[in-house]
PDB file of C-alpha atoms in Angstrom:
ATOM      1  CA  GLY A   1      90.711  29.615 -47.418  1.00 41.00           C
ATOM      2  CA  VAL A   2      94.976  29.180 -47.309  1.00 46.00           C
ATOM      3  CA  GLY A   3      96.413  30.049 -50.494  1.00 47.00           C
ATOM      4  CA  GLY A   4      94.772  33.227 -51.303  1.00 47.00           C
ATOM      5  CA  GLY A   5      93.711  31.868 -55.235  1.00 47.00           C
ATOM      6  CA  ALA A   6      90.688  30.225 -56.548  1.00 48.00           C
ATOM      7  CA  PRO A   7      87.865  28.146 -54.996  1.00 52.00           C
ATOM      8  CA  GLY A   8      90.099  24.408 -53.600  1.00 55.00           C
ATOM      9  CA  GLY A   9      93.173  25.804 -53.758  1.00 56.00           C
ATOM     10  CA  THR A  10      94.128  26.737 -57.022  1.00 61.00           C
ATOM     11  CA  VAL A  11      96.443  29.575 -58.089  1.00 54.00           C
ATOM     12  CA  ARG A  12      94.346  31.445 -60.989  1.00 56.00           C
ATOM     13  CA  VAL A  13      97.044  32.354 -63.556  1.00 59.00           C
ATOM     14  CA  ASN A  14      96.280  34.682 -65.905  1.00 72.00           C
ATOM     15  CA  LYS A  15      98.099  34.363 -69.434  1.00 77.00           C
ATOM     16  CA  TYR A  16      98.032  37.831 -70.395  1.00 78.00           C
ATOM     17  CA  GLU A  17      99.295  39.185 -66.732  1.00 82.00           C
ATOM     18  CA  THR A  18     103.693  40.694 -67.036  1.00 81.00           C
ATOM     19  CA  ARG A  19     105.524  40.910 -64.659  1.00 83.00           C
ATOM     20  CA  LEU A  20     106.717  45.200 -66.418  1.00 85.00           C
ATOM     21  CA  PRO A  21     103.600  47.680 -66.342  1.00 85.00           C
ATOM     22  CA  ILE A  22     103.959  46.648 -70.616  1.00 87.00           C
ATOM     23  CA  ARG A  23     101.164  44.933 -72.812  1.00 90.00           C
ATOM     24  CA  VAL A  24     102.071  41.656 -73.397  1.00 91.00           C
ATOM     25  CA  ASP A  25     102.081  42.134 -77.503  1.00 92.00           C
ATOM     26  CA  VAL A  26     104.168  44.787 -77.018  1.00 93.00           C
ATOM     27  CA  GLU A  27     106.207  43.182 -74.602  1.00 94.00           C
ATOM     28  CA  ALA A  28     107.581  39.740 -76.929  1.00 94.00           C
ATOM     29  CA  ALA A  29     107.527  41.998 -79.639  1.00 96.00           C
ATOM     30  CA  LEU A  30     110.445  44.391 -77.699  1.00 95.00           C
ATOM     31  CA  ALA A  31     112.381  40.867 -77.113  1.00 95.00           C
ATOM     32  CA  TYR A  32     113.536  41.115 -80.646  1.00 96.00           C
ATOM     33  CA  ALA A  33     114.109  44.965 -80.997  1.00 95.00           C
ATOM     34  CA  LEU A  34     118.003  44.929 -80.512  1.00 93.00           C
ATOM     35  CA  GLY A  35     118.149  41.090 -80.717  1.00 89.00           C
ATOM     36  CA  PRO A  36     120.306  39.698 -78.639  1.00 92.00           C
ATOM     37  CA  ILE A  37     120.308  42.534 -75.497  1.00 95.00           C
ATOM     38  CA  THR A  38     115.954  43.399 -75.451  1.00 95.00           C
ATOM     39  CA  GLY A  39     115.822  39.172 -75.447  1.00 94.00           C
ATOM     40  CA  ILE A  40     118.778  38.879 -72.586  1.00 95.00           C
ATOM     41  CA  LEU A  41     117.002  41.829 -71.027  1.00 95.00           C
ATOM     42  CA  LEU A  42     113.959  40.531 -70.805  1.00 95.00           C
ATOM     43  CA  ILE A  43     114.516  37.185 -69.387  1.00 94.00           C
ATOM     44  CA  ILE A  44     115.869  38.820 -66.724  1.00 94.00           C
ATOM     45  CA  LEU A  45     112.886  41.073 -66.101  1.00 93.00           C
ATOM     46  CA  GLU A  46     110.484  39.489 -66.457  1.00 91.00           C
ATOM     47  CA  THR A  47     109.003  36.417 -64.156  1.00 89.00           C
ATOM     48  CA  LYS A  48     105.854  36.038 -64.870  1.00 88.00           C
ATOM     49  CA  ASN A  49     104.582  35.803 -69.142  1.00 90.00           C
ATOM     50  CA  ASP A  50     105.566  32.579 -70.721  1.00 92.00           C
ATOM     51  CA  TYR A  51     104.579  33.939 -73.917  1.00 93.00           C
ATOM     52  CA  VAL A  52     107.094  37.012 -72.920  1.00 94.00           C
ATOM     53  CA  ARG A  53     109.582  34.370 -71.793  1.00 95.00           C
ATOM     54  CA  PHE A  54     109.742  32.356 -74.925  1.00 96.00           C
ATOM     55  CA  HIS A  55     110.695  35.610 -77.678  1.00 96.00           C
ATOM     56  CA  ALA A  56     113.107  36.586 -75.300  1.00 96.00           C
ATOM     57  CA  TRP A  57     114.678  33.645 -75.076  1.00 97.00           C
ATOM     58  CA  GLN A  58     113.717  32.418 -78.954  1.00 97.00           C
ATOM     59  CA  SER A  59     115.247  36.211 -79.992  1.00 97.00           C
ATOM     60  CA  SER A  60     118.724  35.925 -77.783  1.00 96.00           C
ATOM     61  CA  ALA A  61     119.549  32.688 -78.707  1.00 97.00           C
ATOM     62  CA  LEU A  62     118.936  33.619 -82.421  1.00 97.00           C
ATOM     63  CA  PHE A  63     120.579  36.549 -82.453  1.00 96.00           C
ATOM     64  CA  LEU A  64     123.585  35.507 -80.235  1.00 96.00           C
ATOM     65  CA  PHE A  65     124.224  32.809 -82.962  1.00 96.00           C
ATOM     66  CA  LEU A  66     124.169  35.322 -85.801  1.00 95.00           C
ATOM     67  CA  MET A  67     126.286  37.558 -84.355  1.00 94.00           C
ATOM     68  CA  CYS A  68     128.470  35.015 -84.189  1.00 94.00           C
ATOM     69  CA  VAL A  69     128.378  34.125 -88.180  1.00 93.00           C
ATOM     70  CA  HIS A  70     128.473  38.050 -88.804  1.00 92.00           C
ATOM     71  CA  PHE A  71     132.153  37.388 -86.290  1.00 92.00           C
ATOM     72  CA  VAL A  72     133.397  34.521 -88.909  1.00 92.00           C
ATOM     73  CA  LEU A  73     132.537  36.446 -91.919  1.00 92.00           C
ATOM     74  CA  MET A  74     134.337  39.319 -90.702  1.00 88.00           C
ATOM     75  CA  PHE A  75     137.556  37.593 -91.931  1.00 91.00           C
ATOM     76  CA  ILE A  76     135.803  36.324 -95.079  1.00 93.00           C
ATOM     77  CA  SER A  77     134.010  38.610 -96.781  1.00 91.00           C
ATOM     78  CA  SER A  78     132.438  41.960 -96.139  1.00 88.00           C
ATOM     79  CA  VAL A  79     129.278  41.750 -98.521  1.00 92.00           C
ATOM     80  CA  LEU A  80     128.335  38.396 -97.165  1.00 92.00           C
ATOM     81  CA  SER A  81     128.607  40.116 -93.911  1.00 90.00           C
ATOM     82  CA  TRP A  82     126.060  42.994 -94.935  1.00 93.00           C
ATOM     83  CA  MET A  83     123.875  40.556 -96.802  1.00 94.00           C
ATOM     84  CA  LEU A  84     123.944  38.879 -93.246  1.00 93.00           C
ATOM     85  CA  PHE A  85     123.391  42.407 -91.966  1.00 94.00           C
ATOM     86  CA  ALA A  86     119.649  42.672 -93.906  1.00 95.00           C
ATOM     87  CA  VAL A  87     118.838  39.304 -93.526  1.00 95.00           C
ATOM     88  CA  ASP A  88     118.991  39.940 -89.301  1.00 95.00           C
ATOM     89  CA  ILE A  89     117.075  43.269 -89.909  1.00 96.00           C
ATOM     90  CA  LEU A  90     114.238  41.148 -91.635  1.00 97.00           C
ATOM     91  CA  LEU A  91     113.978  38.877 -88.609  1.00 96.00           C
ATOM     92  CA  ILE A  92     113.827  41.643 -86.518  1.00 96.00           C
ATOM     93  CA  LEU A  93     111.177  43.769 -87.910  1.00 96.00           C
ATOM     94  CA  GLY A  94     108.931  40.316 -89.291  1.00 96.00           C
ATOM     95  CA  LEU A  95     109.186  38.428 -85.719  1.00 96.00           C
ATOM     96  CA  GLY A  96     108.261  41.232 -83.807  1.00 96.00           C
ATOM     97  CA  TYR A  97     105.630  42.356 -85.615  1.00 96.00           C
ATOM     98  CA  ARG A  98     104.478  38.277 -85.368  1.00 96.00           C
ATOM     99  CA  ALA A  99     105.327  38.459 -81.338  1.00 95.00           C
ATOM    100  CA  TYR A 100     102.968  41.752 -81.522  1.00 95.00           C
ATOM    101  CA  LEU A 101     100.136  40.583 -83.632  1.00 94.00           C
ATOM    102  CA  ASP A 102     100.720  37.246 -82.031  1.00 93.00           C
ATOM    103  CA  GLY A 103     100.600  38.786 -78.695  1.00 89.00           C
ATOM    104  CA  ALA A 104      96.351  38.465 -78.744  1.00 88.00           C
ATOM    105  CA  SER A 105      95.984  34.521 -79.293  1.00 92.00           C
ATOM    106  CA  LEU A 106      99.456  33.963 -77.289  1.00 89.00           C
ATOM    107  CA  GLU A 107     100.434  31.751 -80.628  1.00 91.00           C
ATOM    108  CA  ARG A 108     104.121  31.552 -81.305  1.00 91.00           C
ATOM    109  CA  THR A 109     105.636  31.856 -83.979  1.00 91.00           C
ATOM    110  CA  TYR A 110     108.742  29.873 -83.805  1.00 95.00           C
ATOM    111  CA  VAL A 111     112.074  29.875 -85.895  1.00 94.00           C
ATOM    112  CA  PRO A 112     113.723  26.581 -86.550  1.00 96.00           C
ATOM    113  CA  TYR A 113     115.961  24.662 -84.412  1.00 95.00           C
ATOM    114  CA  PHE A 114     115.957  28.019 -82.125  1.00 96.00           C
ATOM    115  CA  GLY A 115     112.426  28.356 -81.433  1.00 95.00           C
ATOM    116  CA  GLN A 116     112.603  24.246 -79.926  1.00 96.00           C
ATOM    117  CA  LEU A 117     115.027  25.354 -77.913  1.00 95.00           C
ATOM    118  CA  ALA A 118     113.209  28.587 -76.235  1.00 95.00           C
ATOM    119  CA  GLN A 119     110.295  25.856 -75.924  1.00 95.00           C
ATOM    120  CA  GLU A 120     112.443  23.551 -73.625  1.00 95.00           C
ATOM    121  CA  TRP A 121     114.048  26.343 -71.781  1.00 94.00           C
ATOM    122  CA  VAL A 122     110.297  28.121 -71.463  1.00 93.00           C
ATOM    123  CA  ASP A 123     108.623  24.883 -70.324  1.00 92.00           C
ATOM    124  CA  THR A 124     111.561  23.950 -67.663  1.00 92.00           C
ATOM    125  CA  GLU A 125     112.078  27.168 -65.659  1.00 84.00           C
TER     126      GLU A 125
END
């Protein structure tokens, strides 16, 4: 038939398919590995998988915001800046691990405010 998809002209979508040759759970976890750097890279490179794109958007928005907070704290208190750095590391590890574990079910972990933003951005793409 025309369109080449499933019968009836519909296109079959595999929710686990990615553009890159990396499993969906690993790719989603990588969105958090280097904060906004890997998030932005995956926004650019991963065009097929909404689960990965959600985590890439969430990571980018969250860690770009935290970078701005770090910039302000540099002028106020190095102790607070180091404390926030520890929070950054915990967020990277926790969110990356959660994205990896949830890769099988594609369940999304939402960070307050940033998760909803990421969801809206993925939905409007």
